[in-house]
Coordinates of N, CA and C in Angstrom, one line a residue:
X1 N 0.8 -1.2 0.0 CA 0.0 0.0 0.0 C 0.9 1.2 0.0
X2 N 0.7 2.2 -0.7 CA 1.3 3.3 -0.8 C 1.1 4.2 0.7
X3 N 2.6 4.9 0.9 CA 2.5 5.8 1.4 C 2.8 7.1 1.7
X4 N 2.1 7.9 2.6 CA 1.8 9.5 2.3 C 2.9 10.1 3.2
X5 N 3.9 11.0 2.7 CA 5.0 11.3 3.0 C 4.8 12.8 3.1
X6 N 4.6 13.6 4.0 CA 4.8 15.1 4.0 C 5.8 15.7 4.1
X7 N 6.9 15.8 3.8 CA 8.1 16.2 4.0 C 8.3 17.8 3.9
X8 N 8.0 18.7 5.2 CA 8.1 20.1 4.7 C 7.6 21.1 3.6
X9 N 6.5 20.3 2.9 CA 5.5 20.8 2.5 C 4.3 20.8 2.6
X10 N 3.4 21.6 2.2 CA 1.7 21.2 2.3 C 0.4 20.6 1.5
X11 N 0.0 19.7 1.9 CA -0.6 18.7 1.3 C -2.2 19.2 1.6
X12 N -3.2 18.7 0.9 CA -4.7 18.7 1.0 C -5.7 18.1 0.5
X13 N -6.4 17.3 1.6 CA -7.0 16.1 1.4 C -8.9 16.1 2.0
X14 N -9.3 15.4 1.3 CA -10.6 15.4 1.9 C -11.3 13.5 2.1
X15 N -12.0 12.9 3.1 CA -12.6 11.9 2.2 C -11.5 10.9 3.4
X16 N -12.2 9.7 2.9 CA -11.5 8.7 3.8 C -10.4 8.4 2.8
X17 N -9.3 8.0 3.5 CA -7.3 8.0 2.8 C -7.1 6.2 3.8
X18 N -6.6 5.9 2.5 CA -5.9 4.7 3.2 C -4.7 4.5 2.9
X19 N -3.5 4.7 3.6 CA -2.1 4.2 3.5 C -1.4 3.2 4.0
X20 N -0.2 2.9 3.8 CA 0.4 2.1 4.6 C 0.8 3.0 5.9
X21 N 2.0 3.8 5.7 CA 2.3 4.7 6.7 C 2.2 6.2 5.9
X22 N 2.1 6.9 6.9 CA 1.7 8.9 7.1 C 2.4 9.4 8.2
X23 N 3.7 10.3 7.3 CA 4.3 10.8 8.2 C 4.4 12.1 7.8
X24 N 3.7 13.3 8.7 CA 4.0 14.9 8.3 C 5.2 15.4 9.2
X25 N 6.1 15.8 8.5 CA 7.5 15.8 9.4 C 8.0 17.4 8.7
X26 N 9.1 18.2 9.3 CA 10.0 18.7 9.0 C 9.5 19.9 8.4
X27 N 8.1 20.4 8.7 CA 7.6 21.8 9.1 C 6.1 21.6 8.1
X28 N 6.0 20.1 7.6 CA 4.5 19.9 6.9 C 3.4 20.2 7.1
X29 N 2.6 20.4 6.4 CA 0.9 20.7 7.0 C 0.0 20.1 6.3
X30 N -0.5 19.0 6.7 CA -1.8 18.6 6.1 C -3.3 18.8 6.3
X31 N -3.5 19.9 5.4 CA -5.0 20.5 5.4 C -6.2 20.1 5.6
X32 N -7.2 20.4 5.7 CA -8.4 19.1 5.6 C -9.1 20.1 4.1
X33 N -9.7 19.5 3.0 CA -10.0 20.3 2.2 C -11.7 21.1 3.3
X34 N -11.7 22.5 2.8 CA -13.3 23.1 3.5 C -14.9 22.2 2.7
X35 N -15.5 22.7 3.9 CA -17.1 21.8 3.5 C -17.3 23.0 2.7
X36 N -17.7 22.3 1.4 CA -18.4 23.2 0.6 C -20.0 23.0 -0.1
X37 N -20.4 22.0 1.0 CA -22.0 21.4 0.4 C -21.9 20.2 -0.4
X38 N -20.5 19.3 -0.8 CA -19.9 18.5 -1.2 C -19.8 17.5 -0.2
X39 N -20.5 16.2 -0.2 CA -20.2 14.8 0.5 C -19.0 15.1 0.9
X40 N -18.4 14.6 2.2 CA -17.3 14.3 2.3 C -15.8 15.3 2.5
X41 N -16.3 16.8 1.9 CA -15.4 17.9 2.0 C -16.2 18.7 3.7
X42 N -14.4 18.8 4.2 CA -14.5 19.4 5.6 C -13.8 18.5 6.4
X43 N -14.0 16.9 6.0 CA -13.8 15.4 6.9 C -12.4 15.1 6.0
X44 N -11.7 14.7 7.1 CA -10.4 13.5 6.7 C -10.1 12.7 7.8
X45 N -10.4 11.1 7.2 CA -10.3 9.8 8.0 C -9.5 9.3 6.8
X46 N -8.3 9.3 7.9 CA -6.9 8.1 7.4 C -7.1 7.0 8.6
X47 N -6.6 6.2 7.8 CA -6.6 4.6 7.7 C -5.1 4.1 7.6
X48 N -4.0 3.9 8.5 CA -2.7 3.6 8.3 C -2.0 2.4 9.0
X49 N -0.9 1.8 9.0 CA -0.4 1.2 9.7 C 0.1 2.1 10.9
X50 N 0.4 3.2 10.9 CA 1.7 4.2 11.1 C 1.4 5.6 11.1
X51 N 1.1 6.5 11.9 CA 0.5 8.2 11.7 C 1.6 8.4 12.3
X52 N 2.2 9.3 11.8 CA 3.3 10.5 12.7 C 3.5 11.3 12.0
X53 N 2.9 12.6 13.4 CA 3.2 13.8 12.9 C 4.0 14.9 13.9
X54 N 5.2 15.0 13.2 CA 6.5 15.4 14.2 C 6.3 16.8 15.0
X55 N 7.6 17.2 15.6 CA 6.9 18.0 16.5 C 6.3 19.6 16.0
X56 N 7.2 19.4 14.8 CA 7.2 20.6 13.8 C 6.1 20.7 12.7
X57 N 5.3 19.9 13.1 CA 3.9 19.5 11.7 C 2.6 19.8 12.5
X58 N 1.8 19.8 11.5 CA 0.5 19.5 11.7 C -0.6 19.3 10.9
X59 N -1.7 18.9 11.3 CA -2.7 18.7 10.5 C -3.8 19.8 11.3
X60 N -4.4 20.0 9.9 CA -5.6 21.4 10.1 C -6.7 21.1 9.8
X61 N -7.6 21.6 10.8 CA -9.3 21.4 9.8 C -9.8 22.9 10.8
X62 N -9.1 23.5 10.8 CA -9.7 25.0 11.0 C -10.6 25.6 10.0
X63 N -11.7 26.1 10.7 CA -12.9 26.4 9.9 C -13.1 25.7 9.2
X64 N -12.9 24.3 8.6 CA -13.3 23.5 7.9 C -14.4 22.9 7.6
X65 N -15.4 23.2 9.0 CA -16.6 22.6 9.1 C -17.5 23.5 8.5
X66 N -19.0 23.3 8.8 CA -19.9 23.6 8.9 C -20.1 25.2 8.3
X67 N -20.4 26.2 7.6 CA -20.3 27.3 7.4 C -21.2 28.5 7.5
X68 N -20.3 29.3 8.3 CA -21.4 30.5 9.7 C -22.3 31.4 8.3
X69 N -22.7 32.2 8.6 CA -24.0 32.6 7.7 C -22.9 34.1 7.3
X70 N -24.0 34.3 6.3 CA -23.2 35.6 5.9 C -24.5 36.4 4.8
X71 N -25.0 37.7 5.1 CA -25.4 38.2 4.1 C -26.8 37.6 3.9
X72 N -27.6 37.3 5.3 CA -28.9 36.7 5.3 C -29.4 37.0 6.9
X73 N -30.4 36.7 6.8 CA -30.9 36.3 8.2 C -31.5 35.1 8.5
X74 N -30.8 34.7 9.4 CA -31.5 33.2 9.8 C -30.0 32.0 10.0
X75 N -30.1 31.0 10.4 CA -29.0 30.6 11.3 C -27.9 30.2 10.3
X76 N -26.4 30.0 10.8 CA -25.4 29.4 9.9 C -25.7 27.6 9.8
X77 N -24.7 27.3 9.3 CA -24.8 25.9 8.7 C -24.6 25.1 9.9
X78 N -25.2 23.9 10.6 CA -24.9 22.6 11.0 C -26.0 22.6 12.1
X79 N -26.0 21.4 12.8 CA -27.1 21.0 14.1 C -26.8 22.4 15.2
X80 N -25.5 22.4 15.3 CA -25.4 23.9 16.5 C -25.2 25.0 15.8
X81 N -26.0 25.4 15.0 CA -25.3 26.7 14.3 C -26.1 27.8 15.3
X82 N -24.9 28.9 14.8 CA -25.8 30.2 15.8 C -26.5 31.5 14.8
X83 N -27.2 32.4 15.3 CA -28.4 32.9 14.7 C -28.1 34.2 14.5
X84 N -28.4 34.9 13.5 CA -27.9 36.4 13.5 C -29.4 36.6 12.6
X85 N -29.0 38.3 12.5 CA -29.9 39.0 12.0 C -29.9 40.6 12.3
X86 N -30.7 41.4 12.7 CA -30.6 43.1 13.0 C -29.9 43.2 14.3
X87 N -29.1 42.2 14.7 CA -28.5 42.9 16.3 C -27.0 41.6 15.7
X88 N -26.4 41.5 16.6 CA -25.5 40.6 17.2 C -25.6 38.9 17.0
X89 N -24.9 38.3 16.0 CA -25.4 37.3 15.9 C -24.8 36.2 16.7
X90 N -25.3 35.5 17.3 CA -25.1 33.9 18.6 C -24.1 33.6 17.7
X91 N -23.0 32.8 18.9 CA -22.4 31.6 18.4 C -22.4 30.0 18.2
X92 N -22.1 29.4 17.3 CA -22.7 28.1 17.1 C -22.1 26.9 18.2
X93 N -22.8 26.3 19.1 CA -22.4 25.4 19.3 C -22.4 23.9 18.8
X94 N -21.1 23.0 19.9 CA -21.1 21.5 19.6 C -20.8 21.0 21.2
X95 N -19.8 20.8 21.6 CA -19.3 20.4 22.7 C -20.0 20.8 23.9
X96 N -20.2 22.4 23.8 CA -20.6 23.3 24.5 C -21.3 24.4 23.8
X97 N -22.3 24.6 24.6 CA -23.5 25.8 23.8 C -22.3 27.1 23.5
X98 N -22.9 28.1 22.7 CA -21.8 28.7 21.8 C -23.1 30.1 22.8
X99 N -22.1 31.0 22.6 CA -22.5 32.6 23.3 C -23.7 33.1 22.7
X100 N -24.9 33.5 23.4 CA -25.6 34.4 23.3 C -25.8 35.7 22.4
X101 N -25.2 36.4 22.1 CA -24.8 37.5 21.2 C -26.0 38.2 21.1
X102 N -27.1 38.5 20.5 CA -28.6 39.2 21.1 C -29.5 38.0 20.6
X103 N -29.2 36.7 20.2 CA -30.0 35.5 20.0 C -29.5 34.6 20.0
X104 N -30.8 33.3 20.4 CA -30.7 31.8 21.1 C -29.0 31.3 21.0
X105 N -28.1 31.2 21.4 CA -26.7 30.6 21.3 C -27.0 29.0 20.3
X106 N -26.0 28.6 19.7 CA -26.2 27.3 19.0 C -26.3 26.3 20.3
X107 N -26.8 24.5 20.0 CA -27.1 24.0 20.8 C -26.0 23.1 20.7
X108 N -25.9 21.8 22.1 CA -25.0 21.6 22.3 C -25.2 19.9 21.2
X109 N -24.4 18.8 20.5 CA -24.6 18.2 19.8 C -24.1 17.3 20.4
X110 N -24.1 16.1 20.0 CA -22.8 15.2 19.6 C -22.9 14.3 20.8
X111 N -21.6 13.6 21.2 CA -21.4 12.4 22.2 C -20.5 13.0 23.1
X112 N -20.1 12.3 24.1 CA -18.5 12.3 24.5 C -17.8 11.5 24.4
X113 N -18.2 10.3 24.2 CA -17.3 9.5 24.0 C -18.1 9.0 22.7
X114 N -17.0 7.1 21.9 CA -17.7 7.1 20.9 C -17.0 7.0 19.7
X115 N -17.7 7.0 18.0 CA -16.7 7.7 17.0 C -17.8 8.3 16.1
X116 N -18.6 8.8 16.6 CA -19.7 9.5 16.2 C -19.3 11.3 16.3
X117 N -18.1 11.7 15.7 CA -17.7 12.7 15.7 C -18.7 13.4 14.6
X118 N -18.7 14.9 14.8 CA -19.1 15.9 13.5 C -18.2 16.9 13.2
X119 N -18.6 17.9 12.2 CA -18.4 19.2 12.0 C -18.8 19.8 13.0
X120 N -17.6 21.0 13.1 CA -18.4 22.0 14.0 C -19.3 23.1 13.4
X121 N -20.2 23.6 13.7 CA -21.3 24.4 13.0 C -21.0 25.6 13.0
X122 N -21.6 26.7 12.4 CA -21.4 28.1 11.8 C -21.9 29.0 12.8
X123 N -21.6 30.1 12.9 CA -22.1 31.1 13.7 C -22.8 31.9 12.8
X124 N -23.8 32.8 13.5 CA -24.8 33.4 13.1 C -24.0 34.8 13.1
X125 N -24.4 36.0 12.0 CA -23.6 37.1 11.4 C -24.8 38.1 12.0
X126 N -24.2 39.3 12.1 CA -24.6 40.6 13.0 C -24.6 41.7 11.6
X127 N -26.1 42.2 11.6 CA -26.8 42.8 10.4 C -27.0 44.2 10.8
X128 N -26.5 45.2 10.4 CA -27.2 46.6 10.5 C -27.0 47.5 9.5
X129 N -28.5 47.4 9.5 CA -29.0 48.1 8.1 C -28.7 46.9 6.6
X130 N -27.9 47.4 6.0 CA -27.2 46.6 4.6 C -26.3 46.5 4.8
X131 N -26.0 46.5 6.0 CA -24.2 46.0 6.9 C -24.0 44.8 7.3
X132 N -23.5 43.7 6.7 CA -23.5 42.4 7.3 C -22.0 41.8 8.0
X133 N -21.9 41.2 8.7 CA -20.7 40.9 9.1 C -20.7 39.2 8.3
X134 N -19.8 38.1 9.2 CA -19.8 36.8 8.7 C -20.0 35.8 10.0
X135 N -20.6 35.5 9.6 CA -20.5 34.2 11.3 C -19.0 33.4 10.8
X136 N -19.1 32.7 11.7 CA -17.1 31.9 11.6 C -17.7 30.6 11.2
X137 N -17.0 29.8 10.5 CA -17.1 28.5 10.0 C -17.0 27.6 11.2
X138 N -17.2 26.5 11.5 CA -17.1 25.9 12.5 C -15.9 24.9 11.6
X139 N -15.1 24.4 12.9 CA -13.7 23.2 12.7 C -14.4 22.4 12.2
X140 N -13.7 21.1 10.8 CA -13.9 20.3 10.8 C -13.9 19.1 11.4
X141 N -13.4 18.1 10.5 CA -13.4 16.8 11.1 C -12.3 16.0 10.8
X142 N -11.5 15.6 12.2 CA -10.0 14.3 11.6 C -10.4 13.2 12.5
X143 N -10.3 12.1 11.7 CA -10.2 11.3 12.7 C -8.9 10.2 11.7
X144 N -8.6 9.7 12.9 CA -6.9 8.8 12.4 C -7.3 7.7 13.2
X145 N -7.1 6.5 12.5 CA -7.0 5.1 12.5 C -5.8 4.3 12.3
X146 N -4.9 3.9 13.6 CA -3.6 3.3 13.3 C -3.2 2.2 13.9
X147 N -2.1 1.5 14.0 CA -1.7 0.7 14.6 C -1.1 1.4 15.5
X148 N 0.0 2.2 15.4 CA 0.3 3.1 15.9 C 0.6 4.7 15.1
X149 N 0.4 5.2 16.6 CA -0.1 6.8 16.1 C 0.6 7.4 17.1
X150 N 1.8 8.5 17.0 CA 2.3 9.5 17.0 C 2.1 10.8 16.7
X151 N 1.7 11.9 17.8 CA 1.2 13.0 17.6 C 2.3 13.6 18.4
X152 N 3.3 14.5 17.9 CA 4.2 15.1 18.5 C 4.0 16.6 18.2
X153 N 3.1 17.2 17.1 CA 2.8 18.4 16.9 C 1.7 18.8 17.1
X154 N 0.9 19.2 15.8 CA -0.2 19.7 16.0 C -1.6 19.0 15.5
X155 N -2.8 18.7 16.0 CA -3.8 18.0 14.9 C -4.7 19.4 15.6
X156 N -4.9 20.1 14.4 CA -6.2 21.5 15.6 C -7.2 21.6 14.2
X157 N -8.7 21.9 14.9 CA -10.0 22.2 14.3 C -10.6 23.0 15.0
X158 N -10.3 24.0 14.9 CA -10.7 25.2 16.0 C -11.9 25.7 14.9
X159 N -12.7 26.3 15.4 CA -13.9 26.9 14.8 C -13.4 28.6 14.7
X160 N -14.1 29.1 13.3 CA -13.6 30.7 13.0 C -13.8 31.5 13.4
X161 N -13.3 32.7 13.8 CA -14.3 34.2 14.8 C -15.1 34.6 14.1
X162 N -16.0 35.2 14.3 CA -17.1 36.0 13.7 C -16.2 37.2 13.3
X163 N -16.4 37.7 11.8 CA -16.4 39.0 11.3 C -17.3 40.3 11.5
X164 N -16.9 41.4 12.0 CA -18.2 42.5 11.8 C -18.0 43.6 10.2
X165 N -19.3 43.8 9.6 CA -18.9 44.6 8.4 C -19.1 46.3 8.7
X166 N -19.4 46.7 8.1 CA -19.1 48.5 8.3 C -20.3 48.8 9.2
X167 N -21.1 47.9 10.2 CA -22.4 48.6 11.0 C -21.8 48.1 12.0
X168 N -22.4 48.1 13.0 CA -22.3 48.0 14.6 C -23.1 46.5 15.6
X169 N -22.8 45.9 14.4 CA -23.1 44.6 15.3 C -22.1 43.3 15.5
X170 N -21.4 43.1 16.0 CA -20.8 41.5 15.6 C -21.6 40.3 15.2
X171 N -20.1 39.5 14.7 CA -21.2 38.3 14.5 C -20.2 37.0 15.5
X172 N -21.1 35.9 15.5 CA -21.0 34.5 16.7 C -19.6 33.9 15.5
X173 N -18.8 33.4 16.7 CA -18.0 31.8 16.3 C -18.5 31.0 15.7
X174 N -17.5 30.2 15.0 CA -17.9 28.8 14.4 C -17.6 28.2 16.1
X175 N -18.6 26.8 16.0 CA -17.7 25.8 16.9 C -16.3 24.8 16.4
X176 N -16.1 24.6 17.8 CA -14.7 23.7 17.1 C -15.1 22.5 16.6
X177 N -14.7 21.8 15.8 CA -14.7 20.5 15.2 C -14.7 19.4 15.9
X178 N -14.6 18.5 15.2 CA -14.6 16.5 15.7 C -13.2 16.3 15.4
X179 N -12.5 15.7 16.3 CA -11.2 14.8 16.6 C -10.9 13.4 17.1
X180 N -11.1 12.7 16.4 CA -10.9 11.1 16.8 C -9.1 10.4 16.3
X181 N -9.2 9.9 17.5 CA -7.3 9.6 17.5 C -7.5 8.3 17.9
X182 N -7.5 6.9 17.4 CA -8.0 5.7 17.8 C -7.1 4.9 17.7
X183 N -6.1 4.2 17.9 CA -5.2 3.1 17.5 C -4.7 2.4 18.9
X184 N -4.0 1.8 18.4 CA -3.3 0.4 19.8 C -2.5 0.5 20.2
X185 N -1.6 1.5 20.0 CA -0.2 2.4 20.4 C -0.4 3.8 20.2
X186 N -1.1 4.9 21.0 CA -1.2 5.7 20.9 C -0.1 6.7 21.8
X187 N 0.9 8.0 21.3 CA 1.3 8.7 22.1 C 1.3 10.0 21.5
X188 N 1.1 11.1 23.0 CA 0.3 12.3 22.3 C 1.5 13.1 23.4
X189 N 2.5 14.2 22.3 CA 3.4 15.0 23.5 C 3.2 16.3 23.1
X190 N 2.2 16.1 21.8 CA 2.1 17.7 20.8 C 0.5 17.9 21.7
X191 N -0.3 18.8 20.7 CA -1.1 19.8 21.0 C -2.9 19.2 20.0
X192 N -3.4 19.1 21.1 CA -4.5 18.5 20.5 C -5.7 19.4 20.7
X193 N -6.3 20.3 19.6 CA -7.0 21.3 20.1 C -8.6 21.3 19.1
X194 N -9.5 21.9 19.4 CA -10.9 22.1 19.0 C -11.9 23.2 19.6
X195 N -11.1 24.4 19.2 CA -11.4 25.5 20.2 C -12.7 26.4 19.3
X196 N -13.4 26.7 20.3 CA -14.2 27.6 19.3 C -14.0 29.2 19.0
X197 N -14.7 29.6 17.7 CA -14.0 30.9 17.3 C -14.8 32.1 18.5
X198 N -14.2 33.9 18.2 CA -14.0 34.2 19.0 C -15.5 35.0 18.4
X199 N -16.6 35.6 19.4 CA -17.8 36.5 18.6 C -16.7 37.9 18.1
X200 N -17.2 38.8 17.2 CA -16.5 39.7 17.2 C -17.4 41.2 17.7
X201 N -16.4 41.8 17.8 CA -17.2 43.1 18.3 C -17.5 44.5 17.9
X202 N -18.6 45.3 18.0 CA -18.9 46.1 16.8 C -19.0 47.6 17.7
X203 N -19.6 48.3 17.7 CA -20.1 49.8 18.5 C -21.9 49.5 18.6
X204 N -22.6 48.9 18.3 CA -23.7 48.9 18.3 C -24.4 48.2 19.6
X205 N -25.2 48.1 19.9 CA -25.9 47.1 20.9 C -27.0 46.4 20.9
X206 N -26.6 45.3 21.5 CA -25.6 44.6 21.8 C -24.4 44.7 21.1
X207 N -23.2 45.0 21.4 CA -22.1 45.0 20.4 C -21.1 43.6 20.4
X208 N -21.0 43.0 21.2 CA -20.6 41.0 20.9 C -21.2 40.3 20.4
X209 N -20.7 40.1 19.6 CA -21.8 38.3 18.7 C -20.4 37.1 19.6
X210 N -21.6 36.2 19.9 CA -21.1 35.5 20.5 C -20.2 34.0 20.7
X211 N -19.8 33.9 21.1 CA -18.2 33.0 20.8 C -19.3 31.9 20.5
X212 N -18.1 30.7 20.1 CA -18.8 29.5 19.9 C -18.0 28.2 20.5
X213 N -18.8 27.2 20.5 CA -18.8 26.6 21.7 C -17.4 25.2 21.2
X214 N -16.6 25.1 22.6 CA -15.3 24.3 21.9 C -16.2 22.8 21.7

């Protein structure tokens, strides 16, 4: 079976990957391709004998997921997305409910344990007048399947901040993403993260659109 060699440069993948061995070494970065309403785009499930990603690498699914609203009213993309419109728009939750912002915060989804991982959902965008900001994409989705698996750098799906546009409202966070790390030799000395984005903030009031939930 072939295998996926990242050697200090950047790679981008979407979709389940099967190799022999996967090694992102020597300042690599393996992207997750973004959800674009496309099966499968936002998610990367590798399948290897062998995952290592050195201390100097990483793999990304920032903002990858789910996608926060922009230039409408009514909620961003996924099960937790958060809500905007003429004030401040919520942030989306997953893990944990996503911020208030002047409407319902996204709701909370998913498992804790399990391999029933998701996308993180969109945050809802802060509207005034014909002024729209962006809700934040929510993290996508990695999950890695090994015999053994080495995580010495970075695997992160952090969810996006909310943008504000030329009026006075912010808009809500994406939430952070799904991360599954499963194999029969697992060692983790790097940084394993799924943070949610930040609301952003405007002069109007309510002026925070609200974070979203890790």
């Amino acid at each position: 079976m072939v295998d996926l060699i990242i050697n200090g440069t950047t790679t981008t993948l979407y979709g389940i990957q099967n190799y022999g061995n996967v090694e992102v070494k020597n300042g690599g970065i393996l992207y997750v391709t973004p959800y674009n309403g496309t099966p499968d785009t936002g998610t990367l499930e590798i399948h290897a004998n062998n995952i290592l990603v050195d201390a100097t690498s990483q793999i990304i699914a920032d903002a990858r997921g789910f996608r926060g609203m922009q230039s409408t009213v009514g909620p961003g993309e996924g099960p937790g997305a958060g809500t905007g419109g003429g004030f401040s728009g919520s942030g989306a939750g997953y893990g944990g409910s996503g911020g208030a912002g002047y409407y319902t915060p996204g709701s909370i989804y998913g498992t804790e344990s399990g391999t029933d991982i998701e996308h993180g959902s969109g945050g809802g965008c802060g509207v005034y007048y014909s002024s729209f900001g962006k809700g934040g994409n929510g993290g996508g989705l990695v999950a890695l399947y090994a015999n053994i698996i080495t995580i010495n750098g970075i695997v992160s799906s952090n969810g996006e901040s909310g943008t504000t546009g030329a009026g006075q409202h912010g808009s809500g966070g994406g939430s952070g993403g799904g991360i599954l790390i499963n194999g029969t030799n697992v060692t983790i000395s790097g940084t394993v993260r799924a943070n949610g984005g930040n609301g952003s903030n405007a002069s109007g009031s309510p002026r925070w659109g609200g974070g979203g939930g890790g």
